[in-house]
Short mmCIF file of C-alpha atoms and ligand atoms in Angstrom, two decimals:
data_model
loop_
_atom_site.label_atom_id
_atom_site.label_comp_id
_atom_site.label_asym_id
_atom_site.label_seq_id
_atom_site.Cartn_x
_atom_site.Cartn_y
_atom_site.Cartn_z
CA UNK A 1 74.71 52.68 47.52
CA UNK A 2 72.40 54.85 45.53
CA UNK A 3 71.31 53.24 42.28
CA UNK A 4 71.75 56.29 39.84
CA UNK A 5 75.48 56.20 41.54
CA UNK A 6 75.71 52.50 40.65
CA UNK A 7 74.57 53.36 37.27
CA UNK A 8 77.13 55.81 36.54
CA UNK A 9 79.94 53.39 37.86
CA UNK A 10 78.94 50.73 36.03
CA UNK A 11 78.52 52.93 32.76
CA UNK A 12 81.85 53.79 33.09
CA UNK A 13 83.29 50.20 34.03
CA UNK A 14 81.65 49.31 30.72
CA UNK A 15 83.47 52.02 28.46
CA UNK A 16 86.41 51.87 30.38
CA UNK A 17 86.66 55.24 31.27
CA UNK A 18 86.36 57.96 34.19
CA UNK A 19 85.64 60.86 31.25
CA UNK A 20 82.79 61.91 29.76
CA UNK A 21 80.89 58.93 27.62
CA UNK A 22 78.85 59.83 25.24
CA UNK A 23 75.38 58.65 24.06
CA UNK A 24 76.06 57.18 20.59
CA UNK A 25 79.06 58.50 18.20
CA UNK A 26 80.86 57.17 15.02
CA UNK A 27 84.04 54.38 15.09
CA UNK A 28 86.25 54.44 11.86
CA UNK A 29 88.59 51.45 12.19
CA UNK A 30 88.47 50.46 8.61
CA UNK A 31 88.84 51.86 4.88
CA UNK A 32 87.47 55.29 5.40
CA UNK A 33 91.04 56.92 5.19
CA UNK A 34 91.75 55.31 1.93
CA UNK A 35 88.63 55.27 0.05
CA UNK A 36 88.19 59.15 1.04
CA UNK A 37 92.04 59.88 -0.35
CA UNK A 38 90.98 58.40 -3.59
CA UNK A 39 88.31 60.29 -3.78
CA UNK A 40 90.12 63.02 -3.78
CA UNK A 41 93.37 61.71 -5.83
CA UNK A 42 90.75 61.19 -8.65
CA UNK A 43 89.03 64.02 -8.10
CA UNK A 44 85.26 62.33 -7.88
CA UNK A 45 84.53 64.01 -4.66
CA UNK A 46 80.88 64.95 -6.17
CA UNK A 47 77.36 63.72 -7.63
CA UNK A 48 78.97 60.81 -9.26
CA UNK A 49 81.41 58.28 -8.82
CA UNK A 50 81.97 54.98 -8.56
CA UNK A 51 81.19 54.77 -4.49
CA UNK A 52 77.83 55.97 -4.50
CA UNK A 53 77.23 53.12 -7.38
CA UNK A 54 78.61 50.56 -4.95
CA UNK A 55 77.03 51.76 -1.47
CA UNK A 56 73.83 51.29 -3.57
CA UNK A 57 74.95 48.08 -4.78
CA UNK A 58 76.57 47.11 -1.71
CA UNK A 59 73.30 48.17 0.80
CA UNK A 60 70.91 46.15 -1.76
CA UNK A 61 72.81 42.97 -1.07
CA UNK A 62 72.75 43.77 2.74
CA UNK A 63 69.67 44.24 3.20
CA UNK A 64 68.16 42.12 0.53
CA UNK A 65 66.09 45.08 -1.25
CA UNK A 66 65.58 44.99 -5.02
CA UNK A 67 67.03 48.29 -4.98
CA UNK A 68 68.69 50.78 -3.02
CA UNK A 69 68.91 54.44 -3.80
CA UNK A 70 71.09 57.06 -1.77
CA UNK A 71 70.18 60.64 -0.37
CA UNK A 72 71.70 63.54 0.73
CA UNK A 73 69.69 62.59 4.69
CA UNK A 74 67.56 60.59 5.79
CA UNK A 75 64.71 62.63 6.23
CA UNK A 76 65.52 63.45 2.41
CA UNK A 77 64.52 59.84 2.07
CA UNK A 78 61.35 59.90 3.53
CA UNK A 79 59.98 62.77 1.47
CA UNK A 80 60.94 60.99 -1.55
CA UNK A 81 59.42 57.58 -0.25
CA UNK A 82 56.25 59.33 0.81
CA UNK A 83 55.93 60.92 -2.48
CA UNK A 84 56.34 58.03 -4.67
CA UNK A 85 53.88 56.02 -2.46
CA UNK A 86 51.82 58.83 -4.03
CA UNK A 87 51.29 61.03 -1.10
CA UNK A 88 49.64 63.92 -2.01
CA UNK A 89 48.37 67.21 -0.42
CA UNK A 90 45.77 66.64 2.31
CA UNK A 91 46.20 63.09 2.55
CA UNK A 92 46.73 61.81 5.71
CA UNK A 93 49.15 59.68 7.04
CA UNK A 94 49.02 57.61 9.87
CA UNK A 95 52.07 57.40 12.12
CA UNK A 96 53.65 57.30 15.67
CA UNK A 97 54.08 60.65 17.70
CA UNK A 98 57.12 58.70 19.91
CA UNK A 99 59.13 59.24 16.70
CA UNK A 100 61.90 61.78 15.92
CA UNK A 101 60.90 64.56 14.19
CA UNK A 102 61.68 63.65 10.69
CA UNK A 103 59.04 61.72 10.39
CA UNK A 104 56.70 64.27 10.32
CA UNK A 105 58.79 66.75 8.82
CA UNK A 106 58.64 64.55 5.35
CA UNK A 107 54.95 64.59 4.96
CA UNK A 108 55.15 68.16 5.68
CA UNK A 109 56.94 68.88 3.27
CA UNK A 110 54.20 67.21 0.59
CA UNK A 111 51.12 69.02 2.48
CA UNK A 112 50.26 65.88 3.97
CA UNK A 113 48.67 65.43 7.72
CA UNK A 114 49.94 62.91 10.35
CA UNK A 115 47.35 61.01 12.22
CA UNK A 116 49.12 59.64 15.87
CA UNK A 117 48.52 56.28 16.64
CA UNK A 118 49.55 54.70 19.64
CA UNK A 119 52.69 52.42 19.83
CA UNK A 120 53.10 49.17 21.96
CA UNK A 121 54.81 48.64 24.72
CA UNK A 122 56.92 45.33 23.52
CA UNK A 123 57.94 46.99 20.68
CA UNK A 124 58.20 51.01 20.68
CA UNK A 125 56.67 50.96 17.30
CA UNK A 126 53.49 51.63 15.79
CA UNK A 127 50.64 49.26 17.17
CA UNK A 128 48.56 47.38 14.30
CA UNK A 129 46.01 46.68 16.89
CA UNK A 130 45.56 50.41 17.58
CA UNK A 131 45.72 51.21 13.58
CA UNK A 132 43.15 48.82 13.06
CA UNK A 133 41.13 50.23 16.26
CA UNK A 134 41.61 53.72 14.44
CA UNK A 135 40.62 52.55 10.67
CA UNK A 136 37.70 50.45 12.53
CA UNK A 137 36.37 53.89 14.03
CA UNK A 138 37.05 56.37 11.80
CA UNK A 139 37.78 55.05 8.37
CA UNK A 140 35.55 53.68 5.44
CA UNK A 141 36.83 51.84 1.88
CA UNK A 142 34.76 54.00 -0.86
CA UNK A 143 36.02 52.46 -4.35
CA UNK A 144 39.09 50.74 -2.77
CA UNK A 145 40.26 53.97 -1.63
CA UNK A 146 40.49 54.67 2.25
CA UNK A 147 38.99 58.01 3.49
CA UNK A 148 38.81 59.51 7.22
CA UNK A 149 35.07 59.86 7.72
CA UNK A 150 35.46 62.87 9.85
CA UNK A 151 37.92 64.62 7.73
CA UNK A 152 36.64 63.09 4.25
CA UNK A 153 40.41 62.71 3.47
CA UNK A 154 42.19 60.46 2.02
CA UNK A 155 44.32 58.12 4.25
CA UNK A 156 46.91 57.41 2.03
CA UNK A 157 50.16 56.23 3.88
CA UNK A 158 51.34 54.00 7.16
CA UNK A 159 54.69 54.89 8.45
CA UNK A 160 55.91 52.71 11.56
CA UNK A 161 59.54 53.86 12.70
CA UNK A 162 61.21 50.97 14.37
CA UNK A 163 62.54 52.85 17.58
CA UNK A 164 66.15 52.43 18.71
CA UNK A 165 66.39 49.71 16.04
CA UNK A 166 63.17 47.42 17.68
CA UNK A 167 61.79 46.51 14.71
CA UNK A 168 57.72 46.73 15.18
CA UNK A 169 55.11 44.11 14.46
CA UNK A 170 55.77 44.04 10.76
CA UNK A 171 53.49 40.92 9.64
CA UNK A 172 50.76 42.66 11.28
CA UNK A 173 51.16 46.05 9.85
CA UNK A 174 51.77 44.85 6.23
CA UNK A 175 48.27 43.26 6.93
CA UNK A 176 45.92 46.20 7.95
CA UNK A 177 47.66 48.17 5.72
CA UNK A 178 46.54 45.49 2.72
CA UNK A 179 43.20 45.42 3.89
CA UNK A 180 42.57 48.90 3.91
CA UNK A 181 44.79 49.70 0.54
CA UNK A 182 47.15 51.73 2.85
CA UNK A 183 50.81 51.70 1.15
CA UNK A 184 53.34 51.19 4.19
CA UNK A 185 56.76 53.37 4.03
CA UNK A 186 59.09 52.02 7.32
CA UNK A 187 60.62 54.90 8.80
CA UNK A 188 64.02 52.54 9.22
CA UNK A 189 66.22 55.38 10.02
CA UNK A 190 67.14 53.59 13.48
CA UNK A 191 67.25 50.23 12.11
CA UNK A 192 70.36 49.36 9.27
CA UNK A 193 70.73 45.74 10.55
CA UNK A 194 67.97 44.87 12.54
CA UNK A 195 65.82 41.80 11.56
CA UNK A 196 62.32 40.74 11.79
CA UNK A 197 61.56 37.42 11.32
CA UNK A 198 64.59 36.98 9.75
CA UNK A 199 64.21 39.91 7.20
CA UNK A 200 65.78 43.22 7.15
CA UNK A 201 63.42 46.32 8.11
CA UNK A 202 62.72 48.69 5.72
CA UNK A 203 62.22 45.49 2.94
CA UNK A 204 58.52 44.80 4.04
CA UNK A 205 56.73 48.22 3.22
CA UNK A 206 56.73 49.75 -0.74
CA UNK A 207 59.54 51.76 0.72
CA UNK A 208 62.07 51.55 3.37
CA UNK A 209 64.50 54.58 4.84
CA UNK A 210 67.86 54.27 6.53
CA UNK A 211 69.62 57.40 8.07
CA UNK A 212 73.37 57.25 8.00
CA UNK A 213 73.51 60.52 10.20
CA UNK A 214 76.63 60.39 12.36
CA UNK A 215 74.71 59.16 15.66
CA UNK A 216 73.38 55.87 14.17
CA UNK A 217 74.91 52.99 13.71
CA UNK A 218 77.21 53.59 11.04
CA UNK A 219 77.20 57.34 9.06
CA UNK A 220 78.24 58.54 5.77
CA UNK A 221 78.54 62.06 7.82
CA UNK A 222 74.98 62.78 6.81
CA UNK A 223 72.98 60.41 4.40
CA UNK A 224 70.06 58.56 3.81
CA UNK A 225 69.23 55.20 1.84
CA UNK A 226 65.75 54.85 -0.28
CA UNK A 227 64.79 50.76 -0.01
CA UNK A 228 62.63 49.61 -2.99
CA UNK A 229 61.45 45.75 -3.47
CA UNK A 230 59.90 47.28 -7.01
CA UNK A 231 62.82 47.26 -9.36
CA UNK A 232 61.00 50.49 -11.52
CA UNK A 233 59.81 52.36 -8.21
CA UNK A 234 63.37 52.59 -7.56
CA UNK A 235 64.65 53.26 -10.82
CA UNK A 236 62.02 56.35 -10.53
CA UNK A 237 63.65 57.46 -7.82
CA UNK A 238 66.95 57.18 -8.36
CA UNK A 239 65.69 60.12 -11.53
CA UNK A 240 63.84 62.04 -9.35
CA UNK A 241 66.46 62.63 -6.42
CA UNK A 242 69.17 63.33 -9.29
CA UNK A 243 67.20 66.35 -11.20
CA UNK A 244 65.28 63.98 -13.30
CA UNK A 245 67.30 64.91 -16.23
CA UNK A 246 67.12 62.54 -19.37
CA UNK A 247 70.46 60.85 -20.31
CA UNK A 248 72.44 62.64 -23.12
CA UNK A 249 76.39 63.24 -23.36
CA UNK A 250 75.30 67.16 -23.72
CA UNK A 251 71.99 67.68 -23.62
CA UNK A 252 70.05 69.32 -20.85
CA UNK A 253 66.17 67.74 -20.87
CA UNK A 254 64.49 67.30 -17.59
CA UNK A 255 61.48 65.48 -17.47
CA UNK A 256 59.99 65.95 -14.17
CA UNK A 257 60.27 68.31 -10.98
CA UNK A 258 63.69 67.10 -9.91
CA UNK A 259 65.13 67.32 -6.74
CA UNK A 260 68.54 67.14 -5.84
CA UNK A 261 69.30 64.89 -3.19
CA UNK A 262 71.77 62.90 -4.57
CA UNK A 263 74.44 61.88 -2.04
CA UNK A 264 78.34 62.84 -2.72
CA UNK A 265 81.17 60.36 -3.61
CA UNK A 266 82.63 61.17 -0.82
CA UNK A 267 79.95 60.62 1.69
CA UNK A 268 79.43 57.47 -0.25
CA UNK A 269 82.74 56.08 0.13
CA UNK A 270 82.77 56.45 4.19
CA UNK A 271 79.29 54.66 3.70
CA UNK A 272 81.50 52.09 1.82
CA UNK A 273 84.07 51.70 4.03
CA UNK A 274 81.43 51.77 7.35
CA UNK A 275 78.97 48.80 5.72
CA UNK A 276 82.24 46.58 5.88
CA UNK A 277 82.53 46.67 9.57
CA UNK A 278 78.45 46.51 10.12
CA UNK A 279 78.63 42.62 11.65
CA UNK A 280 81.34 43.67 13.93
CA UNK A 281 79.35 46.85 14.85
CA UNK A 282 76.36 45.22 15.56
CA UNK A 283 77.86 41.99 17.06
CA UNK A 284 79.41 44.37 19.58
CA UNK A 285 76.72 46.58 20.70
CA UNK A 286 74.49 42.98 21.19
CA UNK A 287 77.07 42.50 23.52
CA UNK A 288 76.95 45.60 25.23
CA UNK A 289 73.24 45.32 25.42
CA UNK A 290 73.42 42.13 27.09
CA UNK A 291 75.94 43.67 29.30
CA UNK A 292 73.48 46.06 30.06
CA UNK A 293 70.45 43.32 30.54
CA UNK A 294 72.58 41.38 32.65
CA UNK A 295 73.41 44.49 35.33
CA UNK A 296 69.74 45.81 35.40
CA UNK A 297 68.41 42.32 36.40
CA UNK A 298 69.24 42.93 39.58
CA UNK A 299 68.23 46.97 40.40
CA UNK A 300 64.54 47.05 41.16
CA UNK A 301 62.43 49.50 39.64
CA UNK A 302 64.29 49.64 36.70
CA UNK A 303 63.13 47.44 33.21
CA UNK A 304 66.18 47.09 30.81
CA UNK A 305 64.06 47.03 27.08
CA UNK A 306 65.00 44.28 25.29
CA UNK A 307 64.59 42.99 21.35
CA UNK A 308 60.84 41.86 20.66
CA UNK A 309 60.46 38.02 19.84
CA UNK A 310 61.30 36.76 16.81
CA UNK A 311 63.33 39.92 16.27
CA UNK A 312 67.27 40.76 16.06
CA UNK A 313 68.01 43.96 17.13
CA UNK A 314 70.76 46.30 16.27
CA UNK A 315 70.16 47.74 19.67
CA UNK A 316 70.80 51.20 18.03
CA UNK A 317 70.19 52.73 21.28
CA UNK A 318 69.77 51.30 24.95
CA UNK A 319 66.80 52.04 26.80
CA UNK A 320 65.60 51.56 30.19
CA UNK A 321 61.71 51.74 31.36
CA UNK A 322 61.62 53.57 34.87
CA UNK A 323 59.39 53.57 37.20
CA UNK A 324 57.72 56.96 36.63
CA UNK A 325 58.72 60.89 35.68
CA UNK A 326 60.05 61.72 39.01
CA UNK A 327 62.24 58.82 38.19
CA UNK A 328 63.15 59.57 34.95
CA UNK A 329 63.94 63.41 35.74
CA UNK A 330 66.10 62.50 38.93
CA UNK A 331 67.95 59.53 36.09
CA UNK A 332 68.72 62.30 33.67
CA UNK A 333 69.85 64.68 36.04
CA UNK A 334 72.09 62.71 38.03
CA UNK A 335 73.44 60.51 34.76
CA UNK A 336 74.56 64.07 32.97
CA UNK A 337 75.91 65.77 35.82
CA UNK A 338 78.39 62.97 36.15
CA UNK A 339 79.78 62.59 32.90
CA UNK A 340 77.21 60.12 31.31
CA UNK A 341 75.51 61.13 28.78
CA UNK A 342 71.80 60.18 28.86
CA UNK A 343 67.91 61.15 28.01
CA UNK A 344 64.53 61.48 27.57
CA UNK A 345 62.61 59.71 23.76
CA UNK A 346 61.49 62.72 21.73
CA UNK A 347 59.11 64.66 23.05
CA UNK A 348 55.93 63.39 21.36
CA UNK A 349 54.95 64.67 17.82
CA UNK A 350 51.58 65.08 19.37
CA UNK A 351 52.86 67.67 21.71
CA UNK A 352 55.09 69.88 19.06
CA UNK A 353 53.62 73.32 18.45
CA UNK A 354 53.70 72.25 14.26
CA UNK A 355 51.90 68.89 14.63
CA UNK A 356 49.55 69.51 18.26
CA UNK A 357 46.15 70.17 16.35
CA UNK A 358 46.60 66.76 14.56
CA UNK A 359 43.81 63.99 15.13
CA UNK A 360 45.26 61.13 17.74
CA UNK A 361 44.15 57.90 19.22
CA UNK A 362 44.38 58.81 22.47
CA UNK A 363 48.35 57.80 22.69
CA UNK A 364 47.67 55.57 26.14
CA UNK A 365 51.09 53.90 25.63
CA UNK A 366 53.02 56.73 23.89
CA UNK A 367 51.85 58.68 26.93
CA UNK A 368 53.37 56.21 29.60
CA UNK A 369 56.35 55.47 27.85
CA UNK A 370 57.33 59.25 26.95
CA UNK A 371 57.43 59.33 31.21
CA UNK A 372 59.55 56.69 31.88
CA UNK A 373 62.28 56.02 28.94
CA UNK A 374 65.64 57.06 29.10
CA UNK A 375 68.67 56.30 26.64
CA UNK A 376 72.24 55.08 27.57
CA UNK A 377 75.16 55.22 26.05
CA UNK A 378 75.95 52.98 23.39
CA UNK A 379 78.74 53.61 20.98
CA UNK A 380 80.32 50.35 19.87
CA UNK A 381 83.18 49.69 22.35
CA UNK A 382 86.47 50.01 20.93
C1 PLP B 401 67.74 59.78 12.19
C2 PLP B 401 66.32 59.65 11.85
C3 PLP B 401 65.79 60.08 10.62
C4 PLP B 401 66.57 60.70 9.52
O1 PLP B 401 67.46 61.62 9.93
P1 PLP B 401 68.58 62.31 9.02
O2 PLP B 401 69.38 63.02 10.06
O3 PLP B 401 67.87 63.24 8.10
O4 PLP B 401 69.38 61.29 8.29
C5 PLP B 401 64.45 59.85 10.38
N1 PLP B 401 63.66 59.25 11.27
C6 PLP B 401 64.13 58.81 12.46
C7 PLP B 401 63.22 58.11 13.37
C8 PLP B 401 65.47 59.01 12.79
O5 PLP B 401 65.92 58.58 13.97
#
């Protein structure tokens, strides 16, 4: 039998269905219902309320951050986190261009540049060995401050995004980055739940960012989280994305450029209800992912990716290594004309008409996996 026709089959065996499955969408099996009706029975559907005080509350314990801080998106997040890093116009920020675009979007938004540096292959995520090939070439410390010596700007930022919830070599990142007084922001979007060493991403850079965007793992219909380990850093930003407005039972003093990206109580109590089902969530799409490993063992040609060592893996979204493009095209095409829903990583940052003029590494890995990846389905099975 063909093997994109045993794909499909078995795709389908696994979501028990002969429909249409779907890459990744939302489950609701818990308290979404209720806390969303009192929401509305009280009539603290808006900017405050006592959800959004306990997703903050409750996502800080989760993930073991200091502090938490909600947005309005995740990509919200990110231009908050890159600004209170203190990215400024014309910086420079290095980053991955297998990344969706959000990334770049954020330091867009601040006038900053991206730099594209390669990701490994065990990982998806930023490579420290090619940031610290990159800083070794083209970087100098003048005063403690780190400067491109091409550009003569400052390189003030390192975001790694943990891909499909892979977290990426953190101790080594959090390393160069020290050494060359780089502040590290983890895109986490992908990763609520996934562990390195132990330790939830998005807690080992000055700033982590979770998406809660109704394809991840579990969604406040759109939302972001801000992760701080600095107690005051957060405390800054939960002023900042809330109109920076100084306390008073009338008064109307602002104290800062505000911006308002605070998140609604009632996207903040589906993000309640959600967070209490996360172990089951995960726990189940493990499963499917081994499910997954344990099929593909056998089809030639074919690498099912699996977590990196010393990792735990939310296993946000599946993804198979093919043998080449022809490959990957013929995958895509056959998987989504027979009701499975399936494709291609981003196309590369480096590639987008916004961000092609940007300096890169040479993207050897980015390049070869861009060719060959593909995403399956993987909703949490109900
Ligand atoms: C989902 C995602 C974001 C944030 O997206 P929002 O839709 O704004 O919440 C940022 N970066 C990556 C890598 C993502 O996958």
């Amino acid at each position: 039998m063909d093997t994109n026709k045993k794909i499909v089959d078995f795709i389908h065996q696994l979501y028990d269905t002969s429909e249409f499955v779907p890459l990744s969408v939302p489950r609701f099996i818990g308290n979404e219902k209720k806390y969303l009706a009192e929401c509305i029975d009280t009539t603290f559907v808006s900017s405050v309320g006592k959800f959004v005080d306990r997703f903050e509350g409750d996502m800080a314990a989760y993930t073991g951050a200091k502090k938490a801080v909600v947005c309005v998106s995740g990509t919200n997040a990110l231009h908050m986190a890159l600004m209170l890093v203190g990215v400024e116009r014309n910086d420079e920020v290095l980053t991955q261009a297998l990344t969706f675009v959000a990334t770049c979007n954020a330091l867009s938004y601040i006038g900053a540049h991206p730099v594209f540096i390669d990701v490994d292959k065990d990982t998806l995520g930023l490579s420290p060995t090619a940031v610290r090939k990159w800083l070794k070439n083209n970087a100098e410390l003048k005063n403690g401050i780190c400067y491109n010596k091409s550009t003569g700007c400052r390189v003030k930022a390192c975001v790694p995004m943990h891909t499909f919830g892979h977290p990426a070599h953190l101790d080594e990142l959090v390393q160069v980055c020290t050494e060359w007084n780089i502040e590290l922001v983890e895109d986490a979007a992908e990763s609520i739940g996934s562990l390195y060493k132990g330790k939830h991403t998005g807690t080992f850079g000055k700033v982590g960012v979770i998406s809660f965007n109704g394809n991840k793992t579990i969604t406040t219909g759109g939302g972001g989280m801000l992760l701080f380990q600095d107690e005051k850093l957060g405390q800054l930003a939960k002023h900042i994305t809330t109109q920076a407005k100084v306390p008073h039972r009338w008064e109307f003093v602002h104290d800062h450029i505000g911006y308002n990206y605070r998140m609604p109580n009632i996207n903040a109590a589906l993000g309640c209800a959600q967070l209490e089902h996360i172990g089951e969530f995960i726990e189940n799409k493990r499963q499917t992912a081994a499910c997954y490993a344990e099929f593909f063992r056998n089809i030639t040609d074919v690498t099912f990716f699996i977590e990196p060592i010393s990792c735990y893996s939310n296993y946000w979204l599946n993804t198979l290594i093919l043998k080449d493009k022809t490959s990957q095209l013929n995958f895509l095409q056959y998987t989504n004309d027979h009701d499975v829903m399936t494709r291609p990583v981003w196309e590369l940052m480096s590639r987008l008409e916004m961000f092609k003029g940007y300096e890169n590494d040479g993207l050897e890995n980015t390049q070869w996996l861009a060719d060959r990846i593909v995403n399956l389905p993987s909703s949490v099975r109900l």
